[in-house]
Amino acid sequence: MIRFILLQNRQGKTRLAKYYVPLEDSEKHKVEYEVHRLVVNRDPKFTNFVEFRTHKVIYRRYAGLFFSLCVDITDNELAYLECIHLFVEILDHFFSNVCELDLVFNFHKVYLILDEFILAGEIQETSKRAIIERLGELEKLD
Amino acid sequence: MDTIMNPFSSGTRLRDMIRAIRACKTAAEERAVVRKECAAIRASINENDHDYRHRNLAKLMFIQMLGYPTHFGQMECLKLIASSGFPEKRIGYLGLMLLLDERQEVLMLVTNSLKQDLNHTNQYIVGLALCALGNICSAEMARDLAPEVERLLQFRDPNIRKKAALCSIRIIKKVPDLAENFINAAAALLKEKHHGVLISGVQLCIDLCRVSSEALEFFRKKCMDALVKTLKDVVNSPYTPEYDIAGIADPFLHIRLLKLLRVLGQGDADASDAMNDILAQVATKADTNRNAGNAILYECVETIMSIEDNGGLRVLAINILGRFLSNRDNNIRYVALNMLMKAISVDTQAVQRHRATILECVKDSDASIRKRALELIYLLVNESNVKPLTKELIDYLEVSDQEFKGDLTAKICSIVEKFSPDKIWYIDQMLKVLSEAGNFVKVEVCHALIVVITNATDLHGYAVRALYKAFQASDEQESLTRVAVWCVGEYGDMLVNNVGMLDLEDPVTVTESDAVDLVETAIKRHTSDATTKAMALVALLKLSSRFPSCSERIKEIVVQHKGSFLLELQQRSLEFNSIIEKHTNIRSALVERMPVLDEATFSGRRAGSVPTAVSTSTGPSTGASLKVPSGVSKPAAAPLVDLLDLSSDDNPVPSSSGSDFLQDLLGVDLSPAATQSGTQPSKSGTDVLLDLLSIGSPVQQSSSPVAGIFSSNQATKAPSSPLDGLTSPATQPVLAASPPAASPIIDLLDGLAPAPSIPEKNGPAYPSIVAFESSSLRIMFDFSKPPGNPQSTVIQATFTNLSSNNYTDFIFQAAVPKFLQLRLDPASGNTLPTGANSNVTQTLRVTNSQHGKKSLVMRIRISYKVSGKDVLEEGQISHFPRDL
């Protein structure tokens, strides 16, 4: 199960933080700070996995943005790596060539997209096309 | 985007705010902008402004992401959720998920709105409600809304079914009792064609199996064939652009299905049998050039390892892991290491074959890989490969990253302790580790090494020489220094005289002064901590006796610490100086070799299984080191540990080491006979150490080393002090002192400043006792209890001089365990004339916090001068009347 998802830039500014387990605000800030420190200085050749407390962070860097998923220690790391990539593809499709600024100004839409992709810490849809279509329908309602 | 109602295109205020925040150059500017915005939002909330409510909430979410408090917006979420339009509800639910979580009471208020929305005719609104419920529902909400979610599992729109399935997972995790309601619906989802619904349904089944054995049995019986067929269809499905990931059709679904099969196959031979074919097919068909393919393969291997044994499949799986391990992609190597950990329990031999590769991974530049590999190697060590593996690891220790050294050192030490074939190898390896990474070695590991060295009687000489050489080569490692200093102190003579030379050793020429040099280096090195310095001081004292020719020089070194800011060092320095100067006759007896500590007892203690009061049953001693001066063999289990404990007390303030300190202070464990006649009677183990260490106590009539610290008392032992059973390490005594003896140390120990007060007159309800009696002194205790306070006792102590000389400077001190509180009033005088009629009295007030459970107990110490000579008497009083 995914515990939380973080999108952070290289300076450590949080662009999206979704928690599927309850944490105090102060604890959230600590987690965000620690995860950023863990991933920011790793060599690109290194694994995309770092152990974090009793869990594991699967991260992937796209330009200046780090996408980090904190998952259970027994979860399939490679699958979550693929999952990050699929999420990025969906974002890229939705914003057509996504960049950090899109995410900043449309953060509420990023949450909307994420809620159509992952729910309760589990993947709910694996088809990029299905998600994009669904998002189109939701956009019309707004 | 074109409606007027859209909060993000109409007002553009959210955009403006984000721009304004981004334009801030300093954190202070940002705070100012946020403060202004928050003030405006609060004002708007107070005015109950409908039009801007969702825009305000959107802004609050952004502000929250920046790390500012936004709790004042929580009620706004609820209001938005209760409104009718989709856009308002959307923002409301989003705010609910971001600003609240399941622990807030406010959340209960939303249950009703959620219920309505779950039954809404607009399926998009149902979707919003399911999403919020799945992400933040609490146990109560789960109970209240489970029927709605259950119903939605059969909803016509697949988007709702999949959301309802994942929402059900949250519900059964919160309330496992509800699981049985979901079993049938979950089984139905497994027949779905829609991948989103199917993957959510499979996940729901996995979680149902976790919380309910009934579900597990049900799926095993009813769904095995269908699942195998579904997986087969997915594996063999033609190219479907919709689910294609790098040429593989829906790897996520593959992985979920494999995971469910694993859960069902674990511990069930029939179920395992049913999936063998498809597992073999997945394992051979997966495309290993892509991450997605490897992810499937990895999951498949895990399933093969977990289900009931099938020899052929396991060989296949281990071969796949072997290929993974030699992959160039670090991620693949990482998961291979991860999985090999699990494979060890299945087939150790097969994993052993990859040992060399795994060892290479320990040296990888990526910390994640190193850590996995090290843990794997640790599991692979056995008696037959411990030597080469340890050598490799120690060699690597030299070049490894600083942050990895801690882990690596801990593992090496553990391996060496666990598998060492002989003691000499153990000592050699530990010395290498200490020289290389001594600063990372844990204190207990050093203690264990010392225990092993003391137990290896024939290796004492070898060990001390090896340590001497190691210290010469690298003197910057704290724990190496400690072990070296300890051994040089104990076995310095063996170092100098090359006693017990082994064939493999190169002879070394070490003079007595060289040995002292080593200890001097350790004590003067500025990086040494208080513990090391304290150990060095003890070593110096020992060397002063072993090498009489260096005695003067040692005295000079010791004296340099009499001004130390650390009380422990200062005190020891003064004490040792006094011993070296004035007590050469007893010095050699004081600094005898430490008795050997039983290894089994020590490891038991380390494991925490042996209580503090160690039973000593080591039997007859072996070797000279076990003999005390009188030749009486001493069973001694605790001394070594106590020595180390004592000197490893980093905090120089004595109050932190309550019982040790008190024993030192009062010297209660010292046998008076030993100090006076030079022969020590056989005593329990703990006392031996105190004899050796409690330097304050083994003092003859003349000047006392503790004098400078306590008072001007001269210490003399009364031969008849009752001393048995005084060590009760379980209770930490606190000390109280009467005013004449008030010294800085006593003030440090407790804040119980003795305040003068008039003894209360109460009818004695308890019999008086003779608390203490020696040939020269008798102490009577009379008891009374102040009314209404059963915990308190007022003790009137009466001192009577039984000798024919007058006592002057008479001081009575007492100490009690922690469950008691003691206050001493001033004595009626400090001169105690001879004769039964001229008494001194003093009032003690004791509060027993364990009244009714424990009786009073007290240690006392009396000092006085008789014809200009100091006398010290001590004892323990444990025969108080019950119920005090």
PDB file of C-alpha atoms in Angstrom, chain B residues 8-216:
ATOM      1  CA  PHE B   8     -10.210  29.439 -10.932  1.00  0.00           C
ATOM      2  CA  SER B   9     -11.019  31.248 -14.118  1.00  0.00           C
ATOM      3  CA  SER B  10     -13.434  33.901 -12.995  1.00  0.00           C
ATOM      4  CA  GLY B  11     -11.823  35.754 -10.117  1.00  0.00           C
ATOM      5  CA  THR B  12      -8.249  34.718 -10.872  1.00  0.00           C
ATOM      6  CA  ARG B  13      -7.521  35.550  -7.287  1.00  0.00           C
ATOM      7  CA  LEU B  14      -6.029  32.125  -6.602  1.00  0.00           C
ATOM      8  CA  ARG B  15      -3.615  32.639  -9.475  1.00  0.00           C
ATOM      9  CA  ASP B  16      -2.837  36.099  -8.164  1.00  0.00           C
ATOM     10  CA  MET B  17      -2.102  34.764  -4.748  1.00  0.00           C
ATOM     11  CA  ILE B  18       0.188  32.059  -6.067  1.00  0.00           C
ATOM     12  CA  ARG B  19       1.986  34.649  -8.176  1.00  0.00           C
ATOM     13  CA  ALA B  20       2.343  36.966  -5.238  1.00  0.00           C
ATOM     14  CA  ILE B  21       3.770  34.183  -3.115  1.00  0.00           C
ATOM     15  CA  ARG B  22       6.148  33.102  -5.846  1.00  0.00           C
ATOM     16  CA  ALA B  23       7.356  36.668  -6.260  1.00  0.00           C
ATOM     17  CA  CYS B  24       8.488  36.804  -2.634  1.00  0.00           C
ATOM     18  CA  LYS B  25      12.224  36.983  -2.314  1.00  0.00           C
ATOM     19  CA  THR B  26      12.518  36.120   1.354  1.00  0.00           C
ATOM     20  CA  ALA B  27      10.713  33.860   3.763  1.00  0.00           C
ATOM     21  CA  ALA B  28       9.604  36.921   5.729  1.00  0.00           C
ATOM     22  CA  GLU B  29       7.945  38.416   2.658  1.00  0.00           C
ATOM     23  CA  GLU B  30       6.197  35.123   2.010  1.00  0.00           C
ATOM     24  CA  ARG B  31       4.930  35.005   5.573  1.00  0.00           C
ATOM     25  CA  ALA B  32       3.573  38.521   5.211  1.00  0.00           C
ATOM     26  CA  VAL B  33       1.676  37.672   2.041  1.00  0.00           C
ATOM     27  CA  VAL B  34       0.278  34.502   3.574  1.00  0.00           C
ATOM     28  CA  ARG B  35      -0.740  36.350   6.723  1.00  0.00           C
ATOM     29  CA  LYS B  36      -2.605  38.919   4.669  1.00  0.00           C
ATOM     30  CA  GLU B  37      -4.372  36.258   2.650  1.00  0.00           C
ATOM     31  CA  CYS B  38      -5.308  34.270   5.738  1.00  0.00           C
ATOM     32  CA  ALA B  39      -6.744  37.407   7.344  1.00  0.00           C
ATOM     33  CA  ALA B  40      -8.858  38.082   4.254  1.00  0.00           C
ATOM     34  CA  ILE B  41     -10.040  34.470   4.174  1.00  0.00           C
ATOM     35  CA  ARG B  42     -10.995  34.560   7.843  1.00  0.00           C
ATOM     36  CA  ALA B  43     -12.924  37.772   7.287  1.00  0.00           C
ATOM     37  CA  SER B  44     -14.720  36.210   4.368  1.00  0.00           C
ATOM     38  CA  ILE B  45     -15.507  33.098   6.438  1.00  0.00           C
ATOM     39  CA  ASN B  46     -16.950  35.288   9.177  1.00  0.00           C
ATOM     40  CA  GLU B  47     -19.159  37.083   6.705  1.00  0.00           C
ATOM     41  CA  ASN B  48     -20.375  33.681   5.531  1.00  0.00           C
ATOM     42  CA  ASP B  49     -19.623  34.654   1.973  1.00  0.00           C
ATOM     43  CA  HIS B  50     -20.996  31.976  -0.398  1.00  0.00           C
ATOM     44  CA  ASP B  51     -19.559  33.216  -3.653  1.00  0.00           C
ATOM     45  CA  TYR B  52     -15.936  33.041  -2.651  1.00  0.00           C
ATOM     46  CA  ARG B  53     -16.095  30.024  -0.381  1.00  0.00           C
ATOM     47  CA  HIS B  54     -14.519  27.527  -2.768  1.00  0.00           C
ATOM     48  CA  ARG B  55     -11.950  29.988  -3.952  1.00  0.00           C
ATOM     49  CA  ASN B  56     -10.976  30.659  -0.379  1.00  0.00           C
ATOM     50  CA  LEU B  57     -10.666  26.982   0.327  1.00  0.00           C
ATOM     51  CA  ALA B  58      -8.532  26.446  -2.763  1.00  0.00           C
ATOM     52  CA  LYS B  59      -6.214  29.173  -1.519  1.00  0.00           C
ATOM     53  CA  LEU B  60      -6.099  27.590   1.899  1.00  0.00           C
ATOM     54  CA  MET B  61      -5.033  24.296   0.368  1.00  0.00           C
ATOM     55  CA  PHE B  62      -2.152  26.013  -1.336  1.00  0.00           C
ATOM     56  CA  ILE B  63      -1.207  27.771   1.877  1.00  0.00           C
ATOM     57  CA  GLN B  64      -1.361  24.473   3.713  1.00  0.00           C
ATOM     58  CA  MET B  65       1.000  22.909   1.213  1.00  0.00           C
ATOM     59  CA  LEU B  66       3.497  25.666   2.023  1.00  0.00           C
ATOM     60  CA  GLY B  67       3.359  24.535   5.634  1.00  0.00           C
ATOM     61  CA  TYR B  68       1.148  27.143   7.299  1.00  0.00           C
ATOM     62  CA  PRO B  69      -1.660  26.276   9.714  1.00  0.00           C
ATOM     63  CA  THR B  70      -5.075  26.235   8.079  1.00  0.00           C
ATOM     64  CA  HIS B  71      -7.339  24.520  10.575  1.00  0.00           C
ATOM     65  CA  PHE B  72      -9.711  27.507  10.586  1.00  0.00           C
ATOM     66  CA  GLY B  73     -10.837  26.415   7.130  1.00  0.00           C
ATOM     67  CA  GLN B  74     -12.046  22.982   8.180  1.00  0.00           C
ATOM     68  CA  MET B  75     -15.668  24.001   8.663  1.00  0.00           C
ATOM     69  CA  GLU B  76     -15.662  25.582   5.225  1.00  0.00           C
ATOM     70  CA  CYS B  77     -14.989  22.166   3.711  1.00  0.00           C
ATOM     71  CA  LEU B  78     -18.101  20.840   5.389  1.00  0.00           C
ATOM     72  CA  LYS B  79     -20.199  23.730   4.123  1.00  0.00           C
ATOM     73  CA  LEU B  80     -18.958  23.223   0.569  1.00  0.00           C
ATOM     74  CA  ILE B  81     -19.661  19.511   0.703  1.00  0.00           C
ATOM     75  CA  ALA B  82     -23.183  20.278   1.839  1.00  0.00           C
ATOM     76  CA  SER B  83     -23.796  22.628  -1.097  1.00  0.00           C
ATOM     77  CA  SER B  84     -25.440  21.289  -4.238  1.00  0.00           C
ATOM     78  CA  GLY B  85     -23.146  21.988  -7.189  1.00  0.00           C
ATOM     79  CA  PHE B  86     -20.397  19.655  -8.370  1.00  0.00           C
ATOM     80  CA  PRO B  87     -17.613  22.289  -8.441  1.00  0.00           C
ATOM     81  CA  GLU B  88     -18.288  23.280  -4.831  1.00  0.00           C
ATOM     82  CA  LYS B  89     -18.469  19.695  -3.722  1.00  0.00           C
ATOM     83  CA  ARG B  90     -15.273  18.870  -5.592  1.00  0.00           C
ATOM     84  CA  ILE B  91     -13.302  21.552  -3.807  1.00  0.00           C
ATOM     85  CA  GLY B  92     -15.033  20.694  -0.547  1.00  0.00           C
ATOM     86  CA  TYR B  93     -14.034  17.054  -0.725  1.00  0.00           C
ATOM     87  CA  LEU B  94     -10.536  17.927  -1.848  1.00  0.00           C
ATOM     88  CA  GLY B  95     -10.204  20.249   1.140  1.00  0.00           C
ATOM     89  CA  LEU B  96     -11.605  17.562   3.395  1.00  0.00           C
ATOM     90  CA  MET B  97      -8.896  15.123   2.291  1.00  0.00           C
ATOM     91  CA  LEU B  98      -6.096  17.663   2.581  1.00  0.00           C
ATOM     92  CA  LEU B  99      -7.001  19.687   5.651  1.00  0.00           C
ATOM     93  CA  LEU B 100      -8.552  16.948   7.777  1.00  0.00           C
ATOM     94  CA  ASP B 101      -7.819  13.362   8.590  1.00  0.00           C
ATOM     95  CA  GLU B 102      -9.630  10.529  10.281  1.00  0.00           C
ATOM     96  CA  ARG B 103      -8.645  11.659  13.754  1.00  0.00           C
ATOM     97  CA  GLN B 104     -10.526  14.956  13.757  1.00  0.00           C
ATOM     98  CA  GLU B 105     -13.849  15.105  15.534  1.00  0.00           C
ATOM     99  CA  VAL B 106     -15.110  17.468  12.845  1.00  0.00           C
ATOM    100  CA  LEU B 107     -15.036  14.565  10.450  1.00  0.00           C
ATOM    101  CA  MET B 108     -18.061  13.001  12.141  1.00  0.00           C
ATOM    102  CA  LEU B 109     -20.126  15.942  10.985  1.00  0.00           C
ATOM    103  CA  VAL B 110     -19.545  15.019   7.385  1.00  0.00           C
ATOM    104  CA  THR B 111     -20.965  11.485   7.672  1.00  0.00           C
ATOM    105  CA  ASN B 112     -24.465  12.594   6.808  1.00  0.00           C
ATOM    106  CA  SER B 113     -23.403  14.551   3.734  1.00  0.00           C
ATOM    107  CA  LEU B 114     -21.347  11.562   2.622  1.00  0.00           C
ATOM    108  CA  LYS B 115     -24.321   9.290   2.979  1.00  0.00           C
ATOM    109  CA  GLN B 116     -26.452  11.581   0.856  1.00  0.00           C
ATOM    110  CA  ASP B 117     -23.762  11.904  -1.788  1.00  0.00           C
ATOM    111  CA  LEU B 118     -23.224   8.139  -1.937  1.00  0.00           C
ATOM    112  CA  ASN B 119     -26.897   7.911  -2.873  1.00  0.00           C
ATOM    113  CA  HIS B 120     -26.794  10.869  -5.262  1.00  0.00           C
ATOM    114  CA  THR B 121     -28.205  10.543  -8.742  1.00  0.00           C
ATOM    115  CA  ASN B 122     -25.154  12.205 -10.254  1.00  0.00           C
ATOM    116  CA  GLN B 123     -22.526   9.458 -10.522  1.00  0.00           C
ATOM    117  CA  TYR B 124     -19.693  11.981 -10.520  1.00  0.00           C
ATOM    118  CA  ILE B 125     -20.798  13.174  -7.112  1.00  0.00           C
ATOM    119  CA  VAL B 126     -20.991   9.550  -5.941  1.00  0.00           C
ATOM    120  CA  GLY B 127     -17.424   9.217  -7.226  1.00  0.00           C
ATOM    121  CA  LEU B 128     -16.277  12.214  -5.187  1.00  0.00           C
ATOM    122  CA  ALA B 129     -17.841  10.845  -2.036  1.00  0.00           C
ATOM    123  CA  LEU B 130     -16.302   7.390  -2.529  1.00  0.00           C
ATOM    124  CA  CYS B 131     -12.907   8.914  -3.119  1.00  0.00           C
ATOM    125  CA  ALA B 132     -13.064  10.974   0.075  1.00  0.00           C
ATOM    126  CA  LEU B 133     -14.351   8.039   2.071  1.00  0.00           C
ATOM    127  CA  GLY B 134     -11.632   5.752   0.735  1.00  0.00           C
ATOM    128  CA  ASN B 135      -8.902   8.194   1.657  1.00  0.00           C
ATOM    129  CA  ILE B 136      -9.893   9.387   5.113  1.00  0.00           C
ATOM    130  CA  CYS B 137     -12.675   7.295   6.595  1.00  0.00           C
ATOM    131  CA  SER B 138     -12.554   6.488  10.291  1.00  0.00           C
ATOM    132  CA  ALA B 139     -13.818   3.329  11.989  1.00  0.00           C
ATOM    133  CA  GLU B 140     -17.159   4.902  12.932  1.00  0.00           C
ATOM    134  CA  MET B 141     -17.727   6.190   9.419  1.00  0.00           C
ATOM    135  CA  ALA B 142     -16.807   2.767   8.077  1.00  0.00           C
ATOM    136  CA  ARG B 143     -19.538   1.182  10.168  1.00  0.00           C
ATOM    137  CA  ASP B 144     -22.094   3.823   9.231  1.00  0.00           C
ATOM    138  CA  LEU B 145     -21.447   3.835   5.508  1.00  0.00           C
ATOM    139  CA  ALA B 146     -20.447   0.220   4.747  1.00  0.00           C
ATOM    140  CA  PRO B 147     -23.949  -0.709   3.424  1.00  0.00           C
ATOM    141  CA  GLU B 148     -23.835   2.134   0.894  1.00  0.00           C
ATOM    142  CA  VAL B 149     -20.390   1.099  -0.325  1.00  0.00           C
ATOM    143  CA  GLU B 150     -21.428  -2.527  -0.521  1.00  0.00           C
ATOM    144  CA  ARG B 151     -24.349  -1.579  -2.717  1.00  0.00           C
ATOM    145  CA  LEU B 152     -22.140   0.529  -4.972  1.00  0.00           C
ATOM    146  CA  LEU B 153     -19.961  -2.514  -5.718  1.00  0.00           C
ATOM    147  CA  GLN B 154     -22.770  -3.509  -8.104  1.00  0.00           C
ATOM    148  CA  PHE B 155     -23.300  -0.040  -9.588  1.00  0.00           C
ATOM    149  CA  ARG B 156     -23.706   0.054 -13.350  1.00  0.00           C
ATOM    150  CA  ASP B 157     -20.812   2.449 -14.028  1.00  0.00           C
ATOM    151  CA  PRO B 158     -17.427   0.691 -13.738  1.00  0.00           C
ATOM    152  CA  ASN B 159     -15.818   3.908 -12.468  1.00  0.00           C
ATOM    153  CA  ILE B 160     -18.012   3.682  -9.395  1.00  0.00           C
ATOM    154  CA  ARG B 161     -17.479  -0.067  -8.943  1.00  0.00           C
ATOM    155  CA  LYS B 162     -13.704   0.257  -8.874  1.00  0.00           C
ATOM    156  CA  LYS B 163     -13.837   3.181  -6.454  1.00  0.00           C
ATOM    157  CA  ALA B 164     -16.259   1.259  -4.253  1.00  0.00           C
ATOM    158  CA  ALA B 165     -13.904  -1.745  -4.262  1.00  0.00           C
ATOM    159  CA  LEU B 166     -10.934   0.303  -3.062  1.00  0.00           C
ATOM    160  CA  CYS B 167     -13.149   2.096  -0.584  1.00  0.00           C
ATOM    161  CA  SER B 168     -14.152  -1.315   0.795  1.00  0.00           C
ATOM    162  CA  ILE B 169     -10.471  -2.045   1.460  1.00  0.00           C
ATOM    163  CA  ARG B 170     -10.292   0.971   3.700  1.00  0.00           C
ATOM    164  CA  ILE B 171     -13.480  -0.075   5.450  1.00  0.00           C
ATOM    165  CA  ILE B 172     -12.383  -3.638   6.216  1.00  0.00           C
ATOM    166  CA  LYS B 173      -8.987  -2.387   7.385  1.00  0.00           C
ATOM    167  CA  LYS B 174     -10.722  -0.068   9.809  1.00  0.00           C
ATOM    168  CA  VAL B 175     -13.348  -2.610  10.891  1.00  0.00           C
ATOM    169  CA  PRO B 176     -12.248  -6.182  10.094  1.00  0.00           C
ATOM    170  CA  ASP B 177     -15.592  -7.508  11.383  1.00  0.00           C
ATOM    171  CA  LEU B 178     -17.260  -6.106   8.295  1.00  0.00           C
ATOM    172  CA  ALA B 179     -15.149  -8.320   6.005  1.00  0.00           C
ATOM    173  CA  GLU B 180     -17.699 -11.088   5.604  1.00  0.00           C
ATOM    174  CA  ASN B 181     -20.231  -8.682   4.072  1.00  0.00           C
ATOM    175  CA  PHE B 182     -17.856  -8.035   1.201  1.00  0.00           C
ATOM    176  CA  ILE B 183     -16.736 -11.554   0.298  1.00  0.00           C
ATOM    177  CA  ASN B 184     -19.414 -12.362  -2.265  1.00  0.00           C
ATOM    178  CA  ALA B 185     -19.310  -8.985  -3.940  1.00  0.00           C
ATOM    179  CA  ALA B 186     -15.503  -9.175  -4.132  1.00  0.00           C
ATOM    180  CA  ALA B 187     -15.647 -12.606  -5.746  1.00  0.00           C
ATOM    181  CA  ALA B 188     -18.048 -11.213  -8.331  1.00  0.00           C
ATOM    182  CA  LEU B 189     -15.570  -8.460  -9.201  1.00  0.00           C
ATOM    183  CA  LEU B 190     -12.992 -11.089 -10.186  1.00  0.00           C
ATOM    184  CA  LYS B 191     -15.119 -11.946 -13.217  1.00  0.00           C
ATOM    185  CA  GLU B 192     -15.015  -8.363 -14.534  1.00  0.00           C
ATOM    186  CA  LYS B 193     -13.497  -7.564 -17.880  1.00  0.00           C
ATOM    187  CA  HIS B 194     -12.818  -3.897 -17.110  1.00  0.00           C
ATOM    188  CA  HIS B 195      -9.206  -3.759 -15.966  1.00  0.00           C
ATOM    189  CA  GLY B 196      -9.768  -0.964 -13.484  1.00  0.00           C
ATOM    190  CA  VAL B 197     -12.558  -2.858 -11.765  1.00  0.00           C
ATOM    191  CA  LEU B 198     -10.648  -6.123 -11.974  1.00  0.00           C
ATOM    192  CA  ILE B 199      -7.448  -4.759 -10.449  1.00  0.00           C
ATOM    193  CA  SER B 200      -9.397  -3.052  -7.665  1.00  0.00           C
ATOM    194  CA  GLY B 201     -11.376  -6.249  -7.081  1.00  0.00           C
ATOM    195  CA  VAL B 202      -8.211  -8.354  -6.903  1.00  0.00           C
ATOM    196  CA  GLN B 203      -6.725  -5.946  -4.406  1.00  0.00           C
ATOM    197  CA  LEU B 204      -9.902  -6.120  -2.332  1.00  0.00           C
ATOM    198  CA  CYS B 205      -9.645  -9.920  -2.304  1.00  0.00           C
ATOM    199  CA  ILE B 206      -6.007  -9.734  -1.145  1.00  0.00           C
ATOM    200  CA  ASP B 207      -6.969  -7.491   1.753  1.00  0.00           C
ATOM    201  CA  LEU B 208     -10.010  -9.600   2.613  1.00  0.00           C
ATOM    202  CA  CYS B 209      -7.744 -12.658   2.883  1.00  0.00           C
ATOM    203  CA  ARG B 210      -5.510 -10.730   5.272  1.00  0.00           C
ATOM    204  CA  VAL B 211      -8.270  -9.930   7.717  1.00  0.00           C
ATOM    205  CA  SER B 212     -10.514 -12.962   7.359  1.00  0.00           C
ATOM    206  CA  SER B 213      -9.596 -16.639   7.140  1.00  0.00           C
ATOM    207  CA  GLU B 214     -13.150 -17.276   6.030  1.00  0.00           C
ATOM    208  CA  ALA B 215     -12.524 -15.140   2.942  1.00  0.00           C
ATOM    209  CA  LEU B 216      -9.250 -16.937   2.290  1.00  0.00           C
TER     210      LEU B 216
END
